[in-house]
Amino acid sequence: MIIVMRPHASDEEIEAVTALIAAMRLASHVSRGSERTIVGVVGVSEDKETLLAQFAQLDGVESVVPISRSYKLVSREARSERTVVRLKNGAAFGSRELAVCAGPCSVESREQIDATAVAVVRAGANLLRGGAFKPRTSPYAFQGLGEEGLKYLREAADRTGLAVVTEVLDTRDVALVARYADMLQIGARNMQNFGLLREVGAARKPVLLKRGLSATIEEWLMAAEYVYAAGSHDIVLCERGIRSFDPQTRNLLDLAAVPVLLSLTHLPVIVDPSHGTGVRSLVMPMSFAAVAAGADGLLVEVHPNPAAAFSDGPQSLTLQNFSDLMARLAPIADAVGRSLPAPALAA
Ligand code: PEP
Ligand code: MN
């Protein structure tokens, strides 16, 4: 059972709720978001109707929701309206307008990220992506520029009006990455790193949570539940393909996950056709399909010179490819009642 407090309920009102829960010999879990507090009640077995009515009467309580699913706070039942995650530059995930995150796999140099930022903002992206901490399969592969990369990202984003989304790999780096980024990315390999999920949730920044390499939708929603319960309620799910038996593509992009998630959770959902396919020529058709399927946005790898990229060159679009993609995406978005992002940079 979930007790949703009214926005700005007082500490006394929240304490009255947890005191009643304790008096009933049940356990409570308090999640304080920037707008409202939610109290989870654990251990309810019988007479749910009476309990529900008792809690609903308390001051400061907005609603009481009985929830049988294993994920609770992120479920549709917990919140009737869809969550819209808004960033300071105006980018929004979950509104009529799509959110488009574009940029290289890795931040490689100031020049590379500057050139990419200018090109993607002109083409209509509203977030700049790029890894400063890279989760590489080999310990000998390029691991990212670390804080230097974060600085380049921030500078390029500030010059162009873009927001920054970048991955954090380690609990020890959460505060550092949060200083530079507008949105913290949890990558596929860390989707079930529960310590990291808690730490990122406690940072209260918007979070982009990618699907694990072979995670079920339920496991993915449970990962989102960790972040939500830890305090960040601005979570965006990103489908990025799952492992399959067929080596034709790098991963199997599960576009059915988009409408499935939209029926199970109030959180926004975007699609990453770059990691989802691993093949440059598939990024455009899969972007079209993602938007047609109801995705709230895209995450696309773009590089000024993919042949020389330090990582993921074969799936990276050129600057021109990305501009073509955005031009051809506009009528598809329109056909399903969506629009491309308002330009982050005027003129
Ligand atoms: C990325 O987006 O930079 C990335 C490493 O993707 P994933 O975690 O989906 O593999
Ligand atoms: Mn990549």
PDB file of C-alpha atoms in Angstrom, residues 22-148:
ATOM      1  CA  ALA A  22       4.048   1.592  13.523  1.00  0.00           C
ATOM      2  CA  ALA A  23       1.076   1.283  15.893  1.00  0.00           C
ATOM      3  CA  MET A  24      -0.388  -1.267  13.478  1.00  0.00           C
ATOM      4  CA  ARG A  25       2.886  -3.217  13.654  1.00  0.00           C
ATOM      5  CA  LEU A  26       3.571  -2.572   9.982  1.00  0.00           C
ATOM      6  CA  ALA A  27       6.777  -1.181   8.466  1.00  0.00           C
ATOM      7  CA  SER A  28       6.945   2.141   6.603  1.00  0.00           C
ATOM      8  CA  HIS A  29       9.250   3.431   3.899  1.00  0.00           C
ATOM      9  CA  VAL A  30       9.342   7.185   3.497  1.00  0.00           C
ATOM     10  CA  SER A  31      10.415   8.640   0.140  1.00  0.00           C
ATOM     11  CA  ARG A  32      10.811  12.427   0.159  1.00  0.00           C
ATOM     12  CA  GLY A  33      10.774  13.926  -3.325  1.00  0.00           C
ATOM     13  CA  SER A  34      11.260  17.590  -4.177  1.00  0.00           C
ATOM     14  CA  GLU A  35       7.490  18.069  -4.535  1.00  0.00           C
ATOM     15  CA  ARG A  36       5.786  15.440  -2.444  1.00  0.00           C
ATOM     16  CA  THR A  37       6.460  12.661   0.035  1.00  0.00           C
ATOM     17  CA  ILE A  38       5.278   9.132  -0.473  1.00  0.00           C
ATOM     18  CA  VAL A  39       5.031   6.575   2.320  1.00  0.00           C
ATOM     19  CA  GLY A  40       5.130   2.891   1.466  1.00  0.00           C
ATOM     20  CA  VAL A  41       3.433   0.520   3.914  1.00  0.00           C
ATOM     21  CA  VAL A  42       4.979  -2.921   4.003  1.00  0.00           C
ATOM     22  CA  GLY A  43       3.409  -6.047   5.458  1.00  0.00           C
ATOM     23  CA  VAL A  44      -0.304  -5.365   4.937  1.00  0.00           C
ATOM     24  CA  SER A  45      -2.016  -8.754   4.742  1.00  0.00           C
ATOM     25  CA  GLU A  46      -5.686  -8.455   5.619  1.00  0.00           C
ATOM     26  CA  ASP A  47      -8.562  -6.022   5.914  1.00  0.00           C
ATOM     27  CA  LYS A  48      -7.066  -3.597   3.409  1.00  0.00           C
ATOM     28  CA  GLU A  49     -10.344  -1.663   3.083  1.00  0.00           C
ATOM     29  CA  THR A  50     -10.422  -0.598   6.762  1.00  0.00           C
ATOM     30  CA  LEU A  51      -6.742   0.357   6.677  1.00  0.00           C
ATOM     31  CA  LEU A  52      -7.233   2.370   3.531  1.00  0.00           C
ATOM     32  CA  ALA A  53     -10.058   4.366   5.078  1.00  0.00           C
ATOM     33  CA  GLN A  54      -8.051   4.995   8.275  1.00  0.00           C
ATOM     34  CA  PHE A  55      -5.075   6.444   6.424  1.00  0.00           C
ATOM     35  CA  ALA A  56      -7.204   8.431   4.012  1.00  0.00           C
ATOM     36  CA  GLN A  57      -8.630  10.413   6.954  1.00  0.00           C
ATOM     37  CA  LEU A  58      -5.277  11.689   8.213  1.00  0.00           C
ATOM     38  CA  ASP A  59      -4.306  15.315   7.597  1.00  0.00           C
ATOM     39  CA  GLY A  60      -1.990  15.878   4.675  1.00  0.00           C
ATOM     40  CA  VAL A  61      -2.871  12.602   2.941  1.00  0.00           C
ATOM     41  CA  GLU A  62      -3.835  12.993  -0.707  1.00  0.00           C
ATOM     42  CA  SER A  63      -4.530   9.384  -1.644  1.00  0.00           C
ATOM     43  CA  VAL A  64      -4.035   5.823  -0.475  1.00  0.00           C
ATOM     44  CA  VAL A  65      -3.312   3.263  -3.162  1.00  0.00           C
ATOM     45  CA  PRO A  66      -3.411  -0.489  -2.604  1.00  0.00           C
ATOM     46  CA  ILE A  67      -0.750  -1.993  -4.825  1.00  0.00           C
ATOM     47  CA  SER A  68      -0.135  -5.635  -5.397  1.00  0.00           C
ATOM     48  CA  ARG A  69       2.697  -5.342  -7.924  1.00  0.00           C
ATOM     49  CA  SER A  70       6.294  -5.732  -6.816  1.00  0.00           C
ATOM     50  CA  TYR A  71       7.111  -2.248  -8.164  1.00  0.00           C
ATOM     51  CA  LYS A  72       4.850   0.265  -6.507  1.00  0.00           C
ATOM     52  CA  LEU A  73       5.972   3.887  -6.673  1.00  0.00           C
ATOM     53  CA  VAL A  74       6.703   3.750 -10.400  1.00  0.00           C
ATOM     54  CA  SER A  75       3.509   1.873 -11.298  1.00  0.00           C
ATOM     55  CA  ARG A  76       0.578   3.426 -13.155  1.00  0.00           C
ATOM     56  CA  GLU A  77      -1.611   2.699 -10.127  1.00  0.00           C
ATOM     57  CA  ALA A  78       0.501   4.968  -7.912  1.00  0.00           C
ATOM     58  CA  ARG A  79       0.038   7.995 -10.152  1.00  0.00           C
ATOM     59  CA  SER A  80      -2.730   8.613 -12.621  1.00  0.00           C
ATOM     60  CA  GLU A  81      -0.991  11.413 -14.578  1.00  0.00           C
ATOM     61  CA  ARG A  82       2.126  10.638 -16.614  1.00  0.00           C
ATOM     62  CA  THR A  83       5.354  12.002 -15.173  1.00  0.00           C
ATOM     63  CA  VAL A  84       6.942  14.738 -17.263  1.00  0.00           C
ATOM     64  CA  VAL A  85      10.660  15.143 -16.577  1.00  0.00           C
ATOM     65  CA  ARG A  86      11.662  18.746 -17.293  1.00  0.00           C
ATOM     66  CA  LEU A  87      15.201  20.047 -17.457  1.00  0.00           C
ATOM     67  CA  LYS A  88      16.379  23.629 -16.914  1.00  0.00           C
ATOM     68  CA  ASN A  89      16.932  24.319 -20.622  1.00  0.00           C
ATOM     69  CA  GLY A  90      13.297  23.487 -21.393  1.00  0.00           C
ATOM     70  CA  ALA A  91      13.825  19.903 -22.589  1.00  0.00           C
ATOM     71  CA  ALA A  92      10.923  17.693 -21.496  1.00  0.00           C
ATOM     72  CA  PHE A  93      10.480  13.924 -21.453  1.00  0.00           C
ATOM     73  CA  GLY A  94       6.878  12.755 -21.466  1.00  0.00           C
ATOM     74  CA  SER A  95       5.183  15.825 -22.929  1.00  0.00           C
ATOM     75  CA  ARG A  96       3.771  16.202 -26.440  1.00  0.00           C
ATOM     76  CA  GLU A  97       7.206  17.425 -27.467  1.00  0.00           C
ATOM     77  CA  LEU A  98       9.901  14.768 -27.829  1.00  0.00           C
ATOM     78  CA  ALA A  99      13.298  14.930 -26.116  1.00  0.00           C
ATOM     79  CA  VAL A 100      16.309  14.233 -28.329  1.00  0.00           C
ATOM     80  CA  CYS A 101      19.695  13.412 -26.780  1.00  0.00           C
ATOM     81  CA  ALA A 102      22.547  13.372 -29.276  1.00  0.00           C
ATOM     82  CA  GLY A 103      26.333  13.226 -29.102  1.00  0.00           C
ATOM     83  CA  PRO A 104      29.315  10.932 -29.271  1.00  0.00           C
ATOM     84  CA  CYS A 105      29.731   7.676 -27.401  1.00  0.00           C
ATOM     85  CA  SER A 106      32.819   9.083 -25.634  1.00  0.00           C
ATOM     86  CA  VAL A 107      33.926  12.643 -25.031  1.00  0.00           C
ATOM     87  CA  GLU A 108      37.318  12.649 -26.779  1.00  0.00           C
ATOM     88  CA  SER A 109      38.418  16.300 -26.963  1.00  0.00           C
ATOM     89  CA  ARG A 110      37.090  19.841 -26.579  1.00  0.00           C
ATOM     90  CA  GLU A 111      37.017  20.276 -30.376  1.00  0.00           C
ATOM     91  CA  GLN A 112      35.109  17.037 -30.939  1.00  0.00           C
ATOM     92  CA  ILE A 113      32.406  17.840 -28.393  1.00  0.00           C
ATOM     93  CA  ASP A 114      32.120  21.499 -29.483  1.00  0.00           C
ATOM     94  CA  ALA A 115      31.669  20.597 -33.137  1.00  0.00           C
ATOM     95  CA  THR A 116      29.079  17.967 -32.220  1.00  0.00           C
ATOM     96  CA  ALA A 117      27.148  20.296 -29.896  1.00  0.00           C
ATOM     97  CA  VAL A 118      26.867  23.040 -32.511  1.00  0.00           C
ATOM     98  CA  ALA A 119      25.712  20.606 -35.201  1.00  0.00           C
ATOM     99  CA  VAL A 120      23.172  18.714 -33.090  1.00  0.00           C
ATOM    100  CA  VAL A 121      21.589  21.857 -31.643  1.00  0.00           C
ATOM    101  CA  ARG A 122      21.172  23.216 -35.181  1.00  0.00           C
ATOM    102  CA  ALA A 123      19.546  19.971 -36.235  1.00  0.00           C
ATOM    103  CA  GLY A 124      17.071  20.217 -33.330  1.00  0.00           C
ATOM    104  CA  ALA A 125      18.462  18.120 -30.454  1.00  0.00           C
ATOM    105  CA  ASN A 126      17.917  19.458 -26.937  1.00  0.00           C
ATOM    106  CA  LEU A 127      20.326  17.328 -24.892  1.00  0.00           C
ATOM    107  CA  LEU A 128      24.019  16.676 -25.424  1.00  0.00           C
ATOM    108  CA  ARG A 129      25.228  13.197 -24.526  1.00  0.00           C
ATOM    109  CA  GLY A 130      28.776  11.855 -24.254  1.00  0.00           C
ATOM    110  CA  GLY A 131      30.574   9.534 -21.878  1.00  0.00           C
ATOM    111  CA  ALA A 132      33.314  10.888 -19.625  1.00  0.00           C
ATOM    112  CA  PHE A 133      33.339   7.639 -17.619  1.00  0.00           C
ATOM    113  CA  LYS A 134      32.995   4.715 -20.036  1.00  0.00           C
ATOM    114  CA  PRO A 135      31.909   1.187 -19.105  1.00  0.00           C
ATOM    115  CA  ARG A 136      34.223  -0.751 -21.418  1.00  0.00           C
ATOM    116  CA  THR A 137      34.259  -4.525 -21.742  1.00  0.00           C
ATOM    117  CA  SER A 138      38.071  -4.526 -21.833  1.00  0.00           C
ATOM    118  CA  PRO A 139      40.059  -2.837 -19.073  1.00  0.00           C
ATOM    119  CA  TYR A 140      42.597  -1.847 -21.750  1.00  0.00           C
ATOM    120  CA  ALA A 141      40.071   0.040 -23.915  1.00  0.00           C
ATOM    121  CA  PHE A 142      39.640   3.839 -23.643  1.00  0.00           C
ATOM    122  CA  GLN A 143      37.995   4.506 -20.276  1.00  0.00           C
ATOM    123  CA  GLY A 144      36.991   8.145 -20.825  1.00  0.00           C
ATOM    124  CA  LEU A 145      38.495  11.528 -19.951  1.00  0.00           C
ATOM    125  CA  GLY A 146      36.897  11.682 -16.492  1.00  0.00           C
ATOM    126  CA  GLU A 147      36.414  15.173 -15.045  1.00  0.00           C
ATOM    127  CA  GLU A 148      38.125  16.812 -18.037  1.00  0.00           C
TER     128      GLU A 148
END
